[in-house]
């Protein structure tokens, strides 16, 4: 069953979405297993196996944020995406990317080739594992539901097994979520609007919410802003916000308070697409 058929959103979608709306750094925790500040999934309790490589969980999510020509969008299908952190810098001969395999039952999956996925997280720097990088992330594209006790990632000389919290998420269908997407209708000249997302998890299993945020204006045709990626605990809600930092000087006095919107935010998430408009006004309005 496709996720977007299961999910609901609050707030009406504005008509006439512009640009090419059709994806991710986790921001919800720190893994200090290897003595570094690596973003991680707080539900993971697994430990890396004794091997020439240290492996830990970065995130398990229902979609990835991908980069298009002038926007970012969510690639949402019926699968799941598992990001792992790999550090093989202590190995004499680090295993190649294609030597890692995700296995459950009789099924086996190889890592996604980073160059083919156009991930937003690669836009500024490609910190994926392999191709000369002895540490970095691996991405596995998996079925929506992965069951069985014999779930593992193996490579020459070692293996990694997920902890019970992650196994529970792998084995469950994605829960029903609802979302509120808000942006101020007007802001004083020189200020920047704050985008706020509040996501409610109606299910009985934790779930990661994923979205890509784009902006039109001031006098910008279309540009990526940032991604949102955070875990929403079962039966609870989480709030995420972003205050944009962009140049507002192109706005002339004749454009302030003219009743026309100056900025439009387009959100593409696992819950669908929504837009919000902002008007700039003189500071004394």
Short mmCIF file of C-alpha atoms in Angstrom, two decimals:
data_model
loop_
_atom_site.label_atom_id
_atom_site.label_comp_id
_atom_site.label_asym_id
_atom_site.label_seq_id
_atom_site.Cartn_x
_atom_site.Cartn_y
_atom_site.Cartn_z
CA UNK A 1 0.00 0.00 0.00
CA UNK A 2 1.46 3.33 -1.02
CA UNK A 3 2.32 5.60 1.88
CA UNK A 4 0.77 8.78 0.55
CA UNK A 5 -2.58 6.98 0.36
CA UNK A 6 -2.30 6.28 4.07
CA UNK A 7 -1.34 9.75 5.20
CA UNK A 8 -3.26 12.95 5.79
CA UNK A 9 -2.31 16.62 5.99
CA UNK A 10 -3.84 19.68 7.62
CA UNK A 11 -4.12 22.97 5.77
CA UNK A 12 -5.24 23.52 2.23
CA UNK A 13 -2.75 23.29 -0.63
CA UNK A 14 -2.38 26.55 -2.50
CA UNK A 15 -3.10 26.32 -6.18
CA UNK A 16 -0.57 26.84 -8.92
CA UNK A 17 2.62 25.26 -7.54
CA UNK A 18 5.56 26.74 -9.43
CA UNK A 19 8.86 25.15 -10.42
CA UNK A 20 9.74 21.47 -10.45
CA UNK A 21 8.40 20.00 -7.24
CA UNK A 22 7.98 16.34 -7.84
CA UNK A 23 16.28 14.38 -0.41
CA UNK A 24 19.15 14.15 3.80
CA UNK A 25 20.88 14.70 6.89
CA UNK A 26 19.35 13.29 10.10
CA UNK A 27 19.13 15.89 12.84
CA UNK A 28 17.84 13.94 15.79
CA UNK A 29 20.76 12.63 17.80
CA UNK A 30 24.46 12.03 18.19
CA UNK A 31 26.26 8.71 18.00
CA UNK A 32 29.52 8.75 19.92
CA UNK A 33 30.32 5.05 19.44
CA UNK A 34 33.36 5.92 17.34
CA UNK A 35 34.25 9.05 19.28
CA UNK A 36 32.85 11.40 16.64
CA UNK A 37 29.74 13.51 16.38
CA UNK A 38 27.90 11.44 13.79
CA UNK A 39 24.14 12.08 13.34
CA UNK A 40 22.33 8.91 14.30
CA UNK A 41 18.97 7.38 14.91
CA UNK A 42 18.10 7.48 18.65
CA UNK A 43 16.21 4.17 18.45
CA UNK A 44 19.33 2.17 17.57
CA UNK A 45 20.86 0.02 20.31
CA UNK A 46 22.97 -2.24 18.11
CA UNK A 47 26.73 -2.61 18.49
CA UNK A 48 29.25 -3.05 15.68
CA UNK A 49 30.65 -6.56 15.29
CA UNK A 50 34.35 -7.20 15.86
CA UNK A 51 35.75 -6.76 12.34
CA UNK A 52 38.06 -4.58 10.25
CA UNK A 53 35.17 -2.07 9.95
CA UNK A 54 33.00 -0.27 12.48
CA UNK A 55 29.38 0.03 11.39
CA UNK A 56 26.57 1.98 13.05
CA UNK A 57 23.10 3.22 12.18
CA UNK A 58 22.64 6.69 10.72
CA UNK A 59 18.94 6.53 9.88
CA UNK A 60 16.12 4.34 8.63
CA UNK A 61 13.58 6.35 6.65
CA UNK A 62 10.69 5.98 4.21
CA UNK A 63 12.15 8.26 1.53
CA UNK A 64 15.25 10.17 0.45
CA UNK A 65 15.61 13.81 -0.57
CA UNK A 66 16.96 14.18 -4.09
CA UNK A 67 18.31 17.16 -5.99
CA UNK A 68 16.77 18.27 -9.30
CA UNK A 69 17.95 21.16 -11.47
CA UNK A 70 16.72 23.92 -9.17
CA UNK A 71 14.84 22.16 -6.37
CA UNK A 72 14.87 19.28 -3.93
CA UNK A 73 12.10 16.73 -3.69
CA UNK A 74 11.21 13.54 -1.85
CA UNK A 75 11.59 10.23 -3.66
CA UNK A 76 8.73 8.39 -1.96
CA UNK A 77 7.87 4.82 -2.92
CA UNK A 78 6.84 1.65 -1.16
CA UNK A 79 10.32 0.91 0.18
CA UNK A 80 12.57 1.86 3.05
CA UNK A 81 16.03 3.42 3.03
CA UNK A 82 18.73 2.37 5.48
CA UNK A 83 21.73 4.67 5.95
CA UNK A 84 24.71 3.13 7.75
CA UNK A 85 27.96 4.75 8.86
CA UNK A 86 31.07 2.73 8.00
CA UNK A 87 34.58 3.37 9.30
CA UNK A 88 37.18 1.02 7.83
CA UNK A 89 40.16 3.33 8.33
CA UNK A 90 41.82 0.84 10.69
CA UNK A 91 41.72 -1.97 8.14
CA UNK A 92 44.78 -2.87 6.10
CA UNK A 93 42.53 -3.40 3.08
CA UNK A 94 39.12 -1.74 3.54
CA UNK A 95 36.22 -3.66 2.04
CA UNK A 96 34.83 -2.19 -1.15
CA UNK A 97 31.35 -0.69 -1.21
CA UNK A 98 30.02 -3.59 -3.28
CA UNK A 99 31.36 -6.10 -0.72
CA UNK A 100 28.74 -5.02 1.82
CA UNK A 101 25.42 -6.87 1.60
CA UNK A 102 22.15 -6.45 3.48
CA UNK A 103 20.61 -9.89 4.05
CA UNK A 104 17.27 -11.04 5.40
CA UNK A 105 16.11 -14.59 4.81
CA UNK A 106 16.86 -15.53 1.21
CA UNK A 107 16.97 -11.91 0.05
CA UNK A 108 20.19 -9.91 -0.43
CA UNK A 109 20.64 -6.23 -1.33
CA UNK A 110 23.71 -4.33 -2.44
CA UNK A 111 24.34 -0.67 -1.52
CA UNK A 112 23.00 2.05 -3.77
CA UNK A 113 25.66 3.62 -5.98
CA UNK A 114 25.89 7.25 -4.73
CA UNK A 115 26.49 8.71 -8.17
CA UNK A 116 23.18 7.36 -9.49
CA UNK A 117 20.91 8.63 -6.72
CA UNK A 118 21.43 12.43 -6.89
CA UNK A 119 21.00 12.75 -3.15
CA UNK A 120 20.69 16.24 -1.67
CA UNK A 121 23.11 15.21 1.08
CA UNK A 122 25.82 14.91 -1.60
CA UNK A 123 25.35 18.43 -2.96
CA UNK A 124 28.02 20.13 -0.87
CA UNK A 125 30.31 17.15 -0.28
CA UNK A 126 30.27 13.48 -1.19
CA UNK A 127 31.01 11.76 2.11
CA UNK A 128 29.77 8.34 1.04
CA UNK A 129 31.84 5.24 1.78
CA UNK A 130 34.02 3.80 -0.99
CA UNK A 131 35.82 5.19 -4.03
CA UNK A 132 38.79 6.13 -1.86
CA UNK A 133 36.77 7.12 1.23
CA UNK A 134 37.62 4.73 4.07
CA UNK A 135 34.78 6.12 6.16
CA UNK A 136 31.35 7.40 5.19
CA UNK A 137 27.77 6.33 4.67
CA UNK A 138 26.24 3.39 2.85
CA UNK A 139 22.65 3.40 1.60
CA UNK A 140 20.49 0.30 1.16
CA UNK A 141 17.13 0.48 -0.60
CA UNK A 142 14.88 -2.11 1.04
CA UNK A 143 11.28 -3.37 0.91
CA UNK A 144 8.80 -1.49 3.09
CA UNK A 145 8.57 -4.48 5.45
CA UNK A 146 11.62 -6.54 6.41
CA UNK A 147 10.90 -9.43 8.78
CA UNK A 148 12.85 -12.25 10.37
CA UNK A 149 15.49 -12.62 13.05
CA UNK A 150 18.36 -13.19 10.63
CA UNK A 151 18.64 -9.58 9.47
CA UNK A 152 22.21 -8.39 9.03
CA UNK A 153 24.76 -6.56 6.92
CA UNK A 154 27.79 -8.67 6.08
CA UNK A 155 31.17 -7.99 4.47
CA UNK A 156 34.48 -9.88 4.35
CA UNK A 157 35.60 -10.25 7.95
CA UNK A 158 32.52 -9.04 9.78
CA UNK A 159 28.82 -8.34 10.08
CA UNK A 160 26.44 -5.85 11.68
CA UNK A 161 23.03 -6.70 13.13
CA UNK A 162 20.32 -4.18 13.97
CA UNK A 163 19.08 -3.84 17.54
CA UNK A 164 15.54 -4.67 18.56
CA UNK A 165 14.12 -1.12 18.12
CA UNK A 166 15.29 -0.98 14.52
CA UNK A 167 14.11 -4.54 13.82
CA UNK A 168 10.66 -3.50 15.03
CA UNK A 169 10.62 -0.56 12.64
CA UNK A 170 11.89 -2.67 9.75
CA UNK A 171 9.11 -5.23 10.32
CA UNK A 172 6.26 -2.70 10.61
CA UNK A 173 4.28 -0.91 7.93
CA UNK A 174 4.78 2.84 7.96
CA UNK A 175 2.34 4.37 10.47
CA UNK A 176 -0.23 7.05 9.76
CA UNK A 177 1.06 10.60 10.21
CA UNK A 178 -0.52 14.04 10.05
CA UNK A 179 1.25 17.35 9.57
CA UNK A 180 0.81 21.08 10.14
CA UNK A 181 2.90 23.35 7.87
CA UNK A 182 2.87 27.03 8.87
CA UNK A 183 4.69 30.20 7.77
CA UNK A 184 3.84 33.81 8.82
CA UNK A 185 1.66 35.56 6.27
CA UNK A 186 3.72 38.77 6.56
CA UNK A 187 7.03 39.84 8.07
CA UNK A 188 8.79 43.22 8.45
CA UNK A 189 11.44 44.17 5.90
CA UNK A 190 14.83 42.73 6.89
CA UNK A 191 13.36 39.87 8.92
CA UNK A 192 13.15 36.27 7.80
CA UNK A 193 10.06 34.08 8.14
CA UNK A 194 10.22 30.91 10.21
CA UNK A 195 8.85 27.76 8.64
CA UNK A 196 7.33 25.38 11.19
CA UNK A 197 6.40 21.73 10.77
CA UNK A 198 4.54 19.78 13.44
CA UNK A 199 4.12 16.08 12.73
CA UNK A 200 1.88 13.73 14.71
CA UNK A 201 2.45 9.97 14.70
CA UNK A 202 -0.85 8.14 15.11
CA UNK A 203 0.74 4.69 15.01
CA UNK A 204 2.35 2.36 17.53
CA UNK A 205 5.86 2.37 16.04
CA UNK A 206 8.38 5.20 15.72
CA UNK A 207 8.67 6.73 12.26
CA UNK A 208 10.99 9.13 10.49
CA UNK A 209 9.49 12.12 8.69
CA UNK A 210 11.31 13.35 5.57
CA UNK A 211 10.76 16.49 3.49
CA UNK A 212 12.47 18.93 1.14
CA UNK A 213 11.87 22.70 1.35
CA UNK A 214 12.22 25.08 -1.61
CA UNK A 215 11.77 28.84 -1.99
CA UNK A 216 10.65 31.26 -4.69
CA UNK A 217 11.62 34.95 -4.20
CA UNK A 218 12.58 37.57 -3.42
CA UNK A 219 13.35 37.81 -7.14
CA UNK A 220 14.60 34.21 -7.11
CA UNK A 221 12.97 31.88 -9.62
CA UNK A 222 13.35 28.71 -7.57
CA UNK A 223 15.98 27.43 -5.12
CA UNK A 224 16.45 24.61 -2.61
CA UNK A 225 16.40 25.70 1.04
CA UNK A 226 16.97 22.66 3.25
CA UNK A 227 15.72 19.19 4.08
CA UNK A 228 13.86 18.05 7.18
CA UNK A 229 14.49 14.61 8.64
CA UNK A 230 13.48 13.63 12.18
CA UNK A 231 12.00 10.73 14.11
CA UNK A 232 8.47 11.05 15.48
CA UNK A 233 7.87 8.66 18.41
CA UNK A 234 4.82 6.43 18.36
CA UNK A 235 1.73 8.22 19.62
CA UNK A 236 3.56 11.55 19.92
CA UNK A 237 4.39 14.65 17.91
CA UNK A 238 7.58 16.48 16.98
CA UNK A 239 8.09 20.07 15.82
CA UNK A 240 10.80 21.29 13.43
CA UNK A 241 11.43 24.83 12.31
CA UNK A 242 13.72 26.69 9.96
CA UNK A 243 14.39 30.42 9.76
CA UNK A 244 15.65 31.32 6.32
CA UNK A 245 18.62 33.58 5.81
CA UNK A 246 18.44 35.30 2.43
CA UNK A 247 18.96 38.75 0.98
CA UNK A 248 15.87 40.96 1.24
CA UNK A 249 17.48 44.12 -0.18
CA UNK A 250 16.14 43.56 -3.72
CA UNK A 251 12.73 44.57 -2.39
CA UNK A 252 12.06 48.25 -3.13
CA UNK A 253 9.86 50.57 -1.09
CA UNK A 254 7.16 50.31 -3.72
CA UNK A 255 6.98 46.54 -3.14
CA UNK A 256 6.47 46.76 0.63
CA UNK A 257 2.86 46.52 1.61
CA UNK A 258 1.62 46.30 -1.98
CA UNK A 259 -0.55 43.33 -1.07
CA UNK A 260 1.40 40.92 -3.25
CA UNK A 261 3.37 38.02 -1.86
CA UNK A 262 7.16 38.29 -2.03
CA UNK A 263 8.22 34.77 -1.01
CA UNK A 264 6.65 31.37 -1.55
CA UNK A 265 7.78 28.23 0.26
CA UNK A 266 7.13 24.88 -1.42
CA UNK A 267 7.30 21.79 0.77
CA UNK A 268 7.55 18.32 -0.75
CA UNK A 269 7.26 15.62 1.92
CA UNK A 270 6.17 12.03 2.43
CA UNK A 271 2.75 13.56 3.15
CA UNK A 272 2.52 15.31 -0.22
CA UNK A 273 3.10 18.86 -1.46
CA UNK A 274 2.03 22.15 0.13
CA UNK A 275 2.88 25.82 -0.39
CA UNK A 276 2.77 28.93 1.79
CA UNK A 277 3.16 32.58 0.77
CA UNK A 278 4.77 35.50 2.66
CA UNK A 279 4.43 39.26 2.16
CA UNK A 280 7.06 41.79 3.26
CA UNK A 281 5.85 45.02 4.85
CA UNK A 282 7.50 48.17 6.18
CA UNK A 283 8.77 47.71 9.73
CA UNK A 284 6.22 50.17 11.13
CA UNK A 285 3.20 48.42 9.52
#
